[in-house]
Short mmCIF file of C-alpha atoms in Angstrom, two decimals:
data_model
loop_
_atom_site.label_atom_id
_atom_site.label_comp_id
_atom_site.label_asym_id
_atom_site.label_seq_id
_atom_site.Cartn_x
_atom_site.Cartn_y
_atom_site.Cartn_z
CA MET Y 10 0.00 0.00 0.00
CA ARG Y 11 1.45 3.37 -1.07
CA LEU Y 12 0.70 5.48 2.02
CA PRO Y 13 2.72 8.59 0.99
CA LEU Y 14 0.98 8.64 -2.38
CA ILE Y 15 -2.42 8.15 -0.71
CA ALA Y 16 -1.66 11.06 1.64
CA ALA Y 17 -0.73 13.25 -1.33
CA ILE Y 18 -3.98 12.51 -3.14
CA VAL Y 19 -6.08 13.12 -0.03
CA GLY Y 20 -4.11 16.34 0.38
CA ILE Y 21 -5.16 17.51 -3.09
CA TYR Y 22 -8.80 16.94 -2.20
CA ALA Y 23 -8.43 18.80 1.11
CA LEU Y 24 -6.86 21.68 -0.77
CA LEU Y 25 -9.68 21.69 -3.32
CA PHE Y 26 -12.25 21.72 -0.53
CA GLY Y 27 -10.53 24.70 1.06
CA LEU Y 28 -10.77 26.61 -2.21
CA THR Y 29 -14.52 25.94 -2.41
CA LEU Y 30 -14.96 28.01 0.77
CA LEU Y 31 -14.27 31.11 -1.30
CA GLY Y 32 -17.88 30.72 -2.50
CA PRO Y 33 -19.68 31.39 0.82
CA ILE Y 34 -17.10 34.07 1.65
CA ALA Y 35 -17.97 35.87 -1.60
CA VAL Y 36 -21.70 35.52 -0.85
CA GLY Y 37 -21.23 36.96 2.64
CA LEU Y 38 -19.23 39.91 1.30
CA TRP Y 39 -21.79 40.54 -1.48
CA TYR Y 40 -24.67 40.74 1.00
CA GLY Y 41 -22.65 42.57 3.67
CA GLU Y 42 -22.90 39.75 6.22
CA PRO Y 43 -20.15 39.58 8.85
CA GLN Y 44 -20.53 35.79 9.06
CA TRP Y 45 -18.21 35.39 6.08
CA ARG Y 46 -15.33 35.58 8.57
CA HIS Y 47 -16.38 32.21 9.99
CA PHE Y 48 -15.09 30.55 6.82
CA LEU Y 49 -11.59 32.05 6.92
CA ALA Y 50 -10.04 29.69 9.49
CA PRO Y 51 -11.51 26.55 7.82
CA LEU Y 52 -10.30 27.81 4.44
CA LEU Y 53 -6.74 28.39 5.63
CA GLY Y 54 -6.74 25.20 7.70
CA SER Y 55 -7.95 23.02 4.82
CA ILE Y 56 -5.47 24.54 2.38
CA GLY Y 57 -2.65 24.20 4.91
CA LEU Y 58 -3.46 20.57 5.69
CA GLY Y 59 -3.85 19.76 2.01
CA THR Y 60 -0.55 21.40 1.13
CA LEU Y 61 1.33 19.52 3.86
CA LEU Y 62 -0.10 16.16 2.80
CA TRP Y 63 0.55 16.84 -0.89
CA ARG Y 64 4.14 18.00 -0.37
CA GLY Y 65 4.87 14.95 1.75
CA GLY Y 66 3.89 12.49 -0.97
CA ARG Y 67 4.16 14.33 -4.28
CA HIS Y 68 7.47 12.64 -5.20
CA HIS Y 69 5.97 9.15 -4.86
CA ALA Y 70 4.37 9.04 -8.31
CA ALA Y 71 3.11 5.58 -9.22
CA ALA Y 72 0.06 3.71 -10.40
CA LEU Y 73 -2.67 3.28 -7.82
CA GLY Y 74 -3.63 -0.25 -6.86
CA VAL Y 75 -7.17 -1.40 -6.14
CA ALA Y 76 -6.61 -1.22 -2.38
CA ASP Y 77 -5.16 2.29 -2.67
CA GLY Y 78 -8.22 3.52 -4.56
CA TYR Y 79 -10.67 2.23 -1.96
CA LEU Y 80 -8.66 3.72 0.89
CA VAL Y 81 -8.31 7.13 -0.78
CA VAL Y 82 -12.04 7.37 -1.43
CA ALA Y 83 -13.01 6.27 2.10
CA LEU Y 84 -10.52 8.64 3.73
CA PHE Y 85 -11.57 11.49 1.50
CA TRP Y 86 -15.27 11.32 2.33
CA ILE Y 87 -14.57 11.04 6.04
CA LEU Y 88 -12.12 13.96 5.88
CA LEU Y 89 -14.53 16.02 3.78
CA SER Y 90 -17.30 15.47 6.33
CA LEU Y 91 -14.98 16.57 9.15
CA LEU Y 92 -13.69 19.63 7.31
CA GLY Y 93 -17.21 20.55 6.26
CA ALA Y 94 -18.31 20.51 9.91
CA TRP Y 95 -15.65 23.05 10.91
CA PRO Y 96 -17.48 26.25 9.82
CA LEU Y 97 -20.81 24.93 11.09
CA HIS Y 98 -19.43 24.32 14.59
CA GLN Y 99 -17.09 27.27 14.91
CA GLY Y 100 -19.17 29.97 13.29
CA PHE Y 101 -22.78 28.97 13.64
CA GLY Y 102 -23.04 27.41 17.06
CA LEU Y 103 -23.83 23.80 16.24
CA THR Y 104 -22.54 21.16 18.63
CA PRO Y 105 -19.71 19.01 17.21
CA ILE Y 106 -22.01 16.04 16.54
CA ASP Y 107 -24.71 18.26 15.01
CA ALA Y 108 -22.14 20.01 12.82
CA LEU Y 109 -20.75 16.66 11.66
CA PHE Y 110 -24.28 15.38 10.97
CA GLU Y 111 -25.17 18.47 8.90
CA SER Y 112 -21.88 18.34 7.01
CA THR Y 113 -22.13 14.62 6.26
CA SER Y 114 -25.74 15.04 5.19
CA GLY Y 115 -24.59 17.76 2.81
CA VAL Y 116 -21.62 16.05 1.17
CA THR Y 117 -23.48 12.74 0.85
CA THR Y 118 -26.46 14.63 -0.66
CA THR Y 119 -28.79 13.15 1.94
CA GLY Y 120 -30.57 16.37 2.88
CA ALA Y 121 -31.48 15.45 6.46
CA THR Y 122 -30.91 18.35 8.82
CA VAL Y 123 -30.69 19.37 12.46
CA ILE Y 124 -31.15 23.08 11.70
CA ASP Y 125 -34.44 24.90 12.15
CA GLY Y 126 -35.30 28.47 11.16
CA LEU Y 127 -33.60 28.44 7.74
CA ASP Y 128 -35.51 31.55 6.64
CA THR Y 129 -33.64 33.69 9.19
CA LEU Y 130 -30.11 32.37 8.64
CA PRO Y 131 -27.38 34.40 6.88
CA ARG Y 132 -27.12 33.81 3.15
CA ALA Y 133 -23.45 32.80 3.45
CA LEU Y 134 -24.41 29.78 5.57
CA LEU Y 135 -27.37 28.90 3.36
CA PHE Y 136 -25.17 29.00 0.26
CA TYR Y 137 -22.50 26.92 2.03
CA ARG Y 138 -24.99 24.14 2.76
CA GLN Y 139 -26.18 24.10 -0.85
CA GLN Y 140 -22.61 24.14 -2.13
CA LEU Y 141 -21.69 21.14 0.03
CA GLN Y 142 -24.38 19.15 -1.71
CA TRP Y 143 -23.42 20.29 -5.20
CA PHE Y 144 -19.79 19.23 -4.84
CA GLY Y 145 -20.84 16.02 -3.12
CA GLY Y 146 -23.31 15.22 -5.89
CA MET Y 147 -20.87 14.58 -8.69
CA GLY Y 148 -18.10 13.92 -6.20
CA LEU Y 149 -14.95 15.89 -5.67
CA ILE Y 150 -13.25 12.58 -6.40
CA VAL Y 151 -14.36 12.86 -10.03
CA LEU Y 152 -13.26 16.49 -10.10
CA GLY Y 153 -9.90 15.46 -8.71
CA LEU Y 154 -9.42 12.97 -11.54
CA ALA Y 155 -8.95 15.95 -13.81
CA VAL Y 156 -5.92 17.06 -11.79
CA MET Y 157 -4.40 13.63 -11.15
CA PRO Y 158 -1.80 14.24 -13.90
CA LEU Y 159 -0.22 16.77 -11.53
CA LEU Y 160 1.03 13.77 -9.56
CA GLY Y 161 1.82 11.71 -12.63
CA ILE Y 162 -0.56 8.92 -11.59
CA GLY Y 163 -3.62 7.24 -13.01
CA GLY Y 164 -6.97 7.56 -11.31
CA MET Y 165 -8.93 4.55 -12.56
CA GLN Y 166 -8.96 2.93 -9.13
CA LEU Y 167 -10.50 6.07 -7.65
CA TYR Y 168 -13.13 6.09 -10.38
CA ARG Y 169 -14.05 2.45 -9.69
CA ALA Y 170 -14.38 3.08 -5.96
CA GLU Y 171 -16.36 6.31 -6.35
CA ALA Y 172 -18.65 5.77 -9.36
CA PRO Y 173 -22.25 4.86 -8.38
CA GLY Y 174 -23.95 1.83 -9.93
CA PRO Y 175 -22.94 -1.71 -10.85
CA LEU Y 176 -21.03 -0.95 -14.07
CA LYS Y 177 -17.83 0.44 -12.57
CA GLU Y 178 -15.75 -0.02 -15.72
CA GLU Y 179 -17.82 2.30 -17.92
CA LYS Y 180 -16.13 5.46 -19.15
CA LEU Y 181 -17.68 8.11 -21.38
CA THR Y 182 -14.40 8.79 -23.17
CA PRO Y 183 -11.21 6.72 -23.64
CA ARG Y 184 -9.17 8.92 -21.29
CA LEU Y 185 -10.24 9.03 -17.65
CA THR Y 186 -9.25 12.67 -17.21
CA GLN Y 187 -11.42 13.60 -20.19
CA THR Y 188 -14.26 11.55 -18.67
CA ALA Y 189 -14.07 13.59 -15.45
CA ARG Y 190 -14.10 16.85 -17.39
CA THR Y 191 -17.02 15.68 -19.52
CA LEU Y 192 -19.02 14.71 -16.44
CA TRP Y 193 -18.41 18.07 -14.81
CA THR Y 194 -19.25 19.96 -18.00
CA LEU Y 195 -22.60 18.16 -18.19
CA TYR Y 196 -23.20 18.67 -14.47
CA LEU Y 197 -22.36 22.38 -14.59
CA GLY Y 198 -24.40 22.95 -17.74
CA LEU Y 199 -27.50 21.30 -16.27
CA THR Y 200 -27.04 23.26 -13.03
CA LEU Y 201 -26.91 26.60 -14.85
CA ALA Y 202 -29.95 25.64 -16.94
CA CYS Y 203 -31.81 24.69 -13.77
CA ALA Y 204 -30.92 27.99 -12.06
CA LEU Y 205 -32.16 29.95 -15.08
CA ALA Y 206 -35.39 27.95 -15.17
CA TYR Y 207 -36.02 28.52 -11.44
CA TRP Y 208 -35.43 32.26 -11.91
CA LEU Y 209 -37.83 32.42 -14.85
CA ALA Y 210 -40.37 30.48 -12.74
CA GLY Y 211 -40.35 33.23 -10.12
CA MET Y 212 -37.54 32.54 -7.64
CA THR Y 213 -35.12 35.26 -6.62
CA PRO Y 214 -31.64 34.90 -8.19
CA PHE Y 215 -30.20 33.72 -4.86
CA ASP Y 216 -32.91 31.10 -4.28
CA ALA Y 217 -32.69 29.98 -7.91
CA LEU Y 218 -28.95 29.41 -7.69
CA CYS Y 219 -29.11 27.69 -4.30
CA HIS Y 220 -31.94 25.34 -5.28
CA SER Y 221 -30.28 24.48 -8.58
CA LEU Y 222 -27.24 23.29 -6.60
CA SER Y 223 -29.32 20.93 -4.46
CA THR Y 224 -31.57 19.84 -7.35
CA LEU Y 225 -28.82 18.59 -9.68
CA SER Y 226 -27.04 16.93 -6.76
CA THR Y 227 -30.37 15.35 -5.70
CA GLY Y 228 -29.51 16.67 -2.25
CA GLY Y 229 -32.69 18.41 -1.11
CA PHE Y 230 -31.34 21.18 1.12
CA SER Y 231 -33.39 24.36 0.81
CA THR Y 232 -33.09 27.97 1.91
CA HIS Y 233 -36.53 27.76 3.52
CA ASP Y 234 -38.01 25.53 6.20
CA ALA Y 235 -40.99 24.81 3.96
CA SER Y 236 -38.67 23.63 1.15
CA ILE Y 237 -40.16 23.98 -2.36
CA GLY Y 238 -43.58 24.33 -0.73
CA TYR Y 239 -42.51 27.83 0.36
CA PHE Y 240 -42.98 29.11 -3.19
CA ALA Y 241 -46.48 27.59 -3.71
CA SER Y 242 -45.83 27.72 -7.44
CA PRO Y 243 -46.75 25.06 -10.02
CA ALA Y 244 -44.06 26.49 -12.31
CA VAL Y 245 -41.33 26.07 -9.67
CA GLU Y 246 -42.52 22.53 -8.96
CA ALA Y 247 -42.45 21.69 -12.67
CA VAL Y 248 -38.84 22.90 -12.96
CA ALA Y 249 -37.86 20.89 -9.88
CA VAL Y 250 -39.50 17.71 -11.21
CA CYS Y 251 -37.84 18.07 -14.61
CA PHE Y 252 -34.32 18.56 -13.29
CA MET Y 253 -34.63 16.00 -10.49
CA LEU Y 254 -35.45 13.43 -13.16
CA LEU Y 255 -32.53 14.55 -15.32
CA ALA Y 256 -30.16 14.32 -12.34
CA ALA Y 257 -31.34 10.76 -11.59
CA ILE Y 258 -30.64 9.49 -15.12
CA ASN Y 259 -27.25 8.00 -15.95
CA PHE Y 260 -24.92 10.78 -17.10
CA ALA Y 261 -23.56 8.43 -19.75
CA VAL Y 262 -27.02 8.51 -21.35
CA HIS Y 263 -27.00 12.32 -21.18
CA TYR Y 264 -23.61 12.33 -22.86
CA ALA Y 265 -24.76 9.93 -25.60
CA ALA Y 266 -27.91 11.97 -26.29
CA TRP Y 267 -25.98 15.25 -26.27
CA SER Y 268 -23.04 14.11 -28.40
CA THR Y 269 -25.29 12.54 -31.06
CA ARG Y 270 -28.06 15.17 -30.80
CA ASP Y 271 -30.48 12.25 -30.46
CA PRO Y 272 -33.05 12.53 -27.59
CA GLY Y 273 -34.29 9.08 -28.54
CA ARG Y 274 -31.27 7.66 -26.68
CA TYR Y 275 -33.18 8.11 -23.45
CA LEU Y 276 -36.04 5.82 -24.41
CA ARG Y 277 -33.71 3.28 -26.02
CA ASP Y 278 -31.83 2.87 -22.74
CA THR Y 279 -33.31 -0.04 -20.74
CA GLU Y 280 -32.59 1.42 -17.32
CA THR Y 281 -33.98 4.87 -18.17
CA ARG Y 282 -37.19 3.35 -19.56
CA ALA Y 283 -37.65 1.24 -16.42
CA PHE Y 284 -36.97 4.26 -14.19
CA LEU Y 285 -39.53 6.45 -15.97
CA ALA Y 286 -42.07 3.59 -15.97
CA LEU Y 287 -41.58 3.20 -12.20
CA VAL Y 288 -42.18 6.92 -11.68
CA LEU Y 289 -45.29 6.95 -13.87
CA GLY Y 290 -46.79 3.86 -12.21
CA CYS Y 291 -46.24 5.20 -8.69
CA VAL Y 292 -47.63 8.64 -9.58
CA LEU Y 293 -50.84 7.14 -11.00
CA LEU Y 294 -51.31 4.78 -8.06
CA ILE Y 295 -50.59 7.38 -5.37
CA GLY Y 296 -52.59 10.08 -7.14
CA LEU Y 297 -55.63 7.79 -7.31
CA VAL Y 298 -55.38 6.74 -3.65
CA LEU Y 299 -55.00 10.39 -2.59
CA ARG Y 300 -58.09 11.34 -4.60
CA LEU Y 301 -60.15 8.56 -3.01
CA GLU Y 302 -58.85 8.68 0.57
CA GLY Y 303 -56.79 11.85 1.00
CA GLY Y 304 -59.51 14.49 0.90
CA TYR Y 305 -58.49 16.01 -2.45
CA ASP Y 306 -61.21 17.77 -4.44
CA GLY Y 307 -59.91 16.76 -7.85
CA LEU Y 308 -57.64 14.24 -9.51
CA ASP Y 309 -55.47 17.03 -10.94
CA GLU Y 310 -54.53 18.23 -7.44
CA SER Y 311 -53.78 14.75 -6.15
CA LEU Y 312 -51.70 13.90 -9.23
CA ARG Y 313 -49.73 17.15 -8.86
CA ASP Y 314 -48.72 16.34 -5.27
CA ALA Y 315 -48.14 12.69 -6.13
CA LEU Y 316 -45.87 13.59 -9.06
CA PHE Y 317 -43.71 15.92 -7.02
CA GLU Y 318 -43.32 13.66 -3.99
CA VAL Y 319 -42.71 10.49 -6.00
CA VAL Y 320 -40.00 12.15 -8.10
CA SER Y 321 -38.46 13.79 -5.04
CA VAL Y 322 -38.32 10.49 -3.12
CA VAL Y 323 -37.28 8.07 -5.88
CA THR Y 324 -34.47 10.41 -6.97
CA SER Y 325 -33.42 10.67 -3.29
CA THR Y 326 -33.67 14.48 -3.47
CA GLY Y 327 -36.02 15.02 -0.55
CA PHE Y 328 -37.66 18.32 -1.51
CA GLY Y 329 -41.18 18.70 -0.19
CA THR Y 330 -44.39 20.51 -1.02
CA VAL Y 331 -46.61 18.50 1.33
CA ASP Y 332 -46.01 16.25 4.34
CA PHE Y 333 -46.25 12.76 2.84
CA ALA Y 334 -45.72 11.23 6.31
CA HIS Y 335 -49.40 12.01 7.01
CA TRP Y 336 -50.76 10.63 3.74
CA PRO Y 337 -53.41 7.90 4.17
CA ASP Y 338 -53.21 4.14 3.88
CA PHE Y 339 -49.92 2.54 2.76
CA LEU Y 340 -48.60 5.59 0.88
CA PRO Y 341 -45.87 6.75 3.33
CA ILE Y 342 -44.40 3.24 3.51
CA LEU Y 343 -44.60 2.87 -0.27
CA LEU Y 344 -42.57 6.06 -0.72
CA ILE Y 345 -39.91 4.79 1.68
CA TYR Y 346 -39.84 1.51 -0.27
CA ILE Y 347 -39.21 3.21 -3.62
CA SER Y 348 -36.40 5.23 -2.04
CA PHE Y 349 -34.53 1.92 -1.79
CA ILE Y 350 -34.71 1.57 -5.58
CA GLY Y 351 -33.42 5.09 -6.17
CA GLY Y 352 -32.31 6.46 -9.54
CA CYS Y 353 -30.17 5.11 -12.34
CA GLY Y 354 -26.56 4.00 -12.02
CA GLY Y 355 -24.07 6.71 -12.95
CA SER Y 356 -26.36 9.46 -11.64
CA THR Y 357 -26.30 11.62 -8.52
CA ALA Y 358 -29.28 9.75 -7.02
CA GLY Y 359 -29.02 7.36 -4.08
CA GLY Y 360 -30.56 3.97 -3.43
CA ILE Y 361 -29.75 0.51 -4.76
CA LYS Y 362 -30.13 1.75 -8.39
CA VAL Y 363 -32.68 0.74 -11.00
CA LEU Y 364 -30.25 -1.37 -13.01
CA ARG Y 365 -29.49 -3.61 -10.05
CA VAL Y 366 -33.20 -4.05 -9.33
CA LEU Y 367 -33.82 -4.93 -12.98
CA LEU Y 368 -31.07 -7.53 -12.90
CA MET Y 369 -32.45 -9.10 -9.73
CA ILE Y 370 -35.97 -9.27 -11.20
CA LYS Y 371 -34.58 -10.85 -14.37
CA GLN Y 372 -32.65 -13.40 -12.33
CA GLY Y 373 -35.70 -14.21 -10.23
CA TRP Y 374 -37.80 -14.84 -13.34
CA GLN Y 375 -34.97 -16.89 -14.83
CA GLU Y 376 -34.95 -19.11 -11.74
CA ILE Y 377 -38.69 -19.74 -12.14
CA ARG Y 378 -38.23 -20.67 -15.81
CA GLN Y 379 -35.29 -22.91 -14.91
CA ARG Y 380 -37.47 -24.85 -12.48
CA ILE Y 381 -40.04 -25.37 -15.22
CA HIS Y 382 -37.38 -26.33 -17.80
CA PRO Y 383 -34.52 -27.78 -15.70
CA HIS Y 384 -32.40 -28.82 -18.69
CA ALA Y 385 -32.75 -25.65 -20.74
CA LEU Y 386 -29.88 -23.21 -21.23
CA LEU Y 387 -31.33 -19.84 -20.28
CA PRO Y 388 -28.81 -16.99 -20.59
CA LEU Y 389 -29.47 -13.87 -18.54
CA ARG Y 390 -30.20 -10.99 -20.91
CA LEU Y 391 -30.93 -7.32 -20.30
CA GLY Y 392 -31.69 -4.84 -23.03
CA GLY Y 393 -30.94 -7.42 -25.70
CA ARG Y 394 -27.45 -8.12 -24.33
CA SER Y 395 -26.17 -11.07 -22.33
CA VAL Y 396 -25.21 -10.28 -18.76
CA ASP Y 397 -21.93 -11.60 -17.44
CA SER Y 398 -22.45 -14.09 -14.60
CA ARG Y 399 -19.82 -12.28 -12.51
CA LEU Y 400 -21.85 -9.07 -12.67
CA ALA Y 401 -25.03 -10.95 -11.74
CA ARG Y 402 -23.33 -12.46 -8.67
CA SER Y 403 -21.94 -9.09 -7.62
CA VAL Y 404 -25.43 -7.55 -7.73
CA TRP Y 405 -26.83 -10.18 -5.37
CA GLY Y 406 -23.79 -9.84 -3.13
CA PHE Y 407 -24.31 -6.07 -2.97
CA PHE Y 408 -28.01 -6.53 -2.22
CA ALA Y 409 -27.27 -8.95 0.63
CA LEU Y 410 -24.76 -6.56 2.16
CA TYR Y 411 -27.16 -3.63 1.73
CA LEU Y 412 -30.01 -5.39 3.54
CA SER Y 413 -27.75 -6.83 6.26
CA THR Y 414 -26.23 -3.42 6.94
CA PHE Y 415 -29.67 -1.81 6.96
CA ALA Y 416 -31.01 -4.37 9.45
CA LEU Y 417 -28.05 -3.94 11.81
CA LEU Y 418 -28.22 -0.13 11.73
CA THR Y 419 -31.98 -0.23 12.35
CA LEU Y 420 -31.45 -2.31 15.49
CA LEU Y 421 -28.82 0.17 16.66
CA MET Y 422 -31.17 3.08 15.95
CA VAL Y 423 -33.87 1.43 18.09
CA HIS Y 424 -31.23 1.08 20.81
CA ALA Y 425 -30.58 4.82 20.41
CA GLY Y 426 -34.15 5.49 21.55
CA LEU Y 427 -36.31 5.68 18.44
CA ALA Y 428 -39.55 3.75 18.03
CA PRO Y 429 -39.21 0.80 15.62
CA LEU Y 430 -41.00 2.50 12.69
CA ASP Y 431 -39.10 5.75 13.27
CA ALA Y 432 -35.81 3.82 13.43
CA PHE Y 433 -36.65 1.98 10.19
CA SER Y 434 -37.42 5.31 8.54
CA ALA Y 435 -34.35 7.09 9.94
CA VAL Y 436 -31.95 4.44 8.65
CA ALA Y 437 -33.77 4.16 5.31
CA THR Y 438 -33.64 7.89 4.70
CA SER Y 439 -29.94 7.97 5.67
CA ILE Y 440 -28.62 4.94 3.81
CA ASN Y 441 -30.67 5.85 0.70
CA ASN Y 442 -29.47 9.47 0.96
CA LEU Y 443 -33.08 10.68 0.92
CA GLY Y 444 -33.55 13.20 3.76
CA PRO Y 445 -37.15 13.27 5.06
CA GLY Y 446 -38.49 10.25 6.89
CA LEU Y 447 -41.48 9.28 9.01
CA GLY Y 448 -42.48 9.88 12.60
CA GLU Y 449 -39.80 11.55 14.71
CA VAL Y 450 -37.57 12.23 11.69
CA ALA Y 451 -40.31 13.44 9.33
CA TYR Y 452 -38.97 17.01 9.44
CA ASN Y 453 -35.49 16.87 10.93
CA PHE Y 454 -33.16 14.92 13.24
CA GLN Y 455 -33.08 17.52 16.03
CA SER Y 456 -34.70 15.28 18.63
CA VAL Y 457 -32.55 12.23 17.84
CA SER Y 458 -29.87 11.39 20.41
CA ASP Y 459 -26.19 11.91 19.65
CA PHE Y 460 -25.73 8.16 19.37
CA GLY Y 461 -28.61 8.01 16.90
CA LYS Y 462 -27.06 10.81 14.86
CA LEU Y 463 -23.77 8.91 14.74
CA ILE Y 464 -25.63 5.87 13.40
CA ALA Y 465 -27.24 8.09 10.77
CA ILE Y 466 -23.82 9.54 9.82
CA ILE Y 467 -22.42 6.05 9.29
CA ALA Y 468 -25.49 5.11 7.24
CA MET Y 469 -25.15 8.23 5.06
CA LEU Y 470 -21.50 7.50 4.29
CA LEU Y 471 -22.24 3.83 3.58
CA GLY Y 472 -25.08 4.81 1.25
CA ARG Y 473 -23.06 7.45 -0.60
CA LEU Y 474 -20.22 5.00 -1.24
CA GLU Y 475 -22.61 2.12 -1.92
CA ILE Y 476 -21.65 0.01 1.10
CA LEU Y 477 -18.78 -1.89 -0.49
CA THR Y 478 -16.13 0.85 -0.43
CA ILE Y 479 -16.36 1.28 3.35
CA LEU Y 480 -16.77 -2.44 4.10
CA VAL Y 481 -13.77 -3.34 1.96
CA VAL Y 482 -11.58 -0.93 3.92
CA LEU Y 483 -12.90 -2.32 7.23
CA ALA Y 484 -12.20 -5.94 6.26
CA PRO Y 485 -9.11 -7.43 8.01
CA ALA Y 486 -8.00 -9.03 4.74
CA PHE Y 487 -7.71 -5.56 3.21
CA TRP Y 488 -5.00 -4.58 5.70
CA ARG Y 489 -3.21 -7.92 5.48
CA ARG Y 490 -2.69 -7.20 1.78
#
């Protein structure tokens, strides 16, 4: 294991994080808020730490191994959560555990919060929270791949450990550095388009920019306690729905559609079609149940609320216009269930990912057919292509680890003092990087004990790195290597 090289790479990311603090400082200066000073010490500290780590290992240029990549990614997200908590604790009065919770929720794009009274907070802090989610959405790891040539090393192992979804080997372009730049170009372009659309829909420029950052990252932080419901605007909701869906679609599909100028690429992609079909089916079902049992006067109103909440939940964004925790019948539990599915692989959404769910359904149906025709050769196919058996096994292995981890964390959350349903919801919303939950955590995590918040922090990190990255680093065999 190349520890000096690993330290140098982590140092680059710490340095990059420090530079991002220029954003909230600029916002504070623009609006004449003295709170911008709270970001100075974290900025200098992050840059200083990053510089020391980088200088200590910059002469150890080499190719990263698989183990190195996993360790760099795990260390980076833990360090980023800690550094992100610094301004929140020092400048804005949050306790250390609350600051770490808020920071981790931001960088993992979960959107759960311990802060109340957002409408009265300084704009510098509000922008900082949104910015945390935006950088966490695409991942500073991917951004760092563009600067890896500074160390003379390859970054493929980082890409494999960081990229969401089962197809870790996919690259948009032959060169990994160009892939990172392409991803960030798409991400930035969609963010700017979203901000413009929000502004045209009636938001102030500040709100439009802030909400575009948390929409494209599928993070869900807002500048208002009432979230998107604050604006009470069908136009704003329509913009949010559109860009939440775009953010939850594989960016490789965006790239293919953009580079060929062929929007039909979206419907020809198996995962995207399944994702949109899931959204449509849930919207129709929930809208109908709300109309019959939820006290809505018309189907148009119930479908409007159903559309927004389904898209917000399945994309793991967590914006809200209504309190779905108080919806009738099975609807709140159904929404938590679909948060486990999440968006497409290669997107900023959380959850297990649609492609994995599709593969598991295909395998389940194949097993049934195999029992009926025990001697038949039945290859596993998806989208007209054969699926490698190694990939199929890895999907079931991931699913087993996901459920086992979820069950263990839920038991620990009950031990932390939450009622069983609230504990189930708290872990689900954390590990799926969703944000809002049910019961005690329907609005925020303020009332949860410190131990419960630590469990949620662990769940958020596990969910953001899709379980395996953290568990690999914790395995004894990893260190024996």
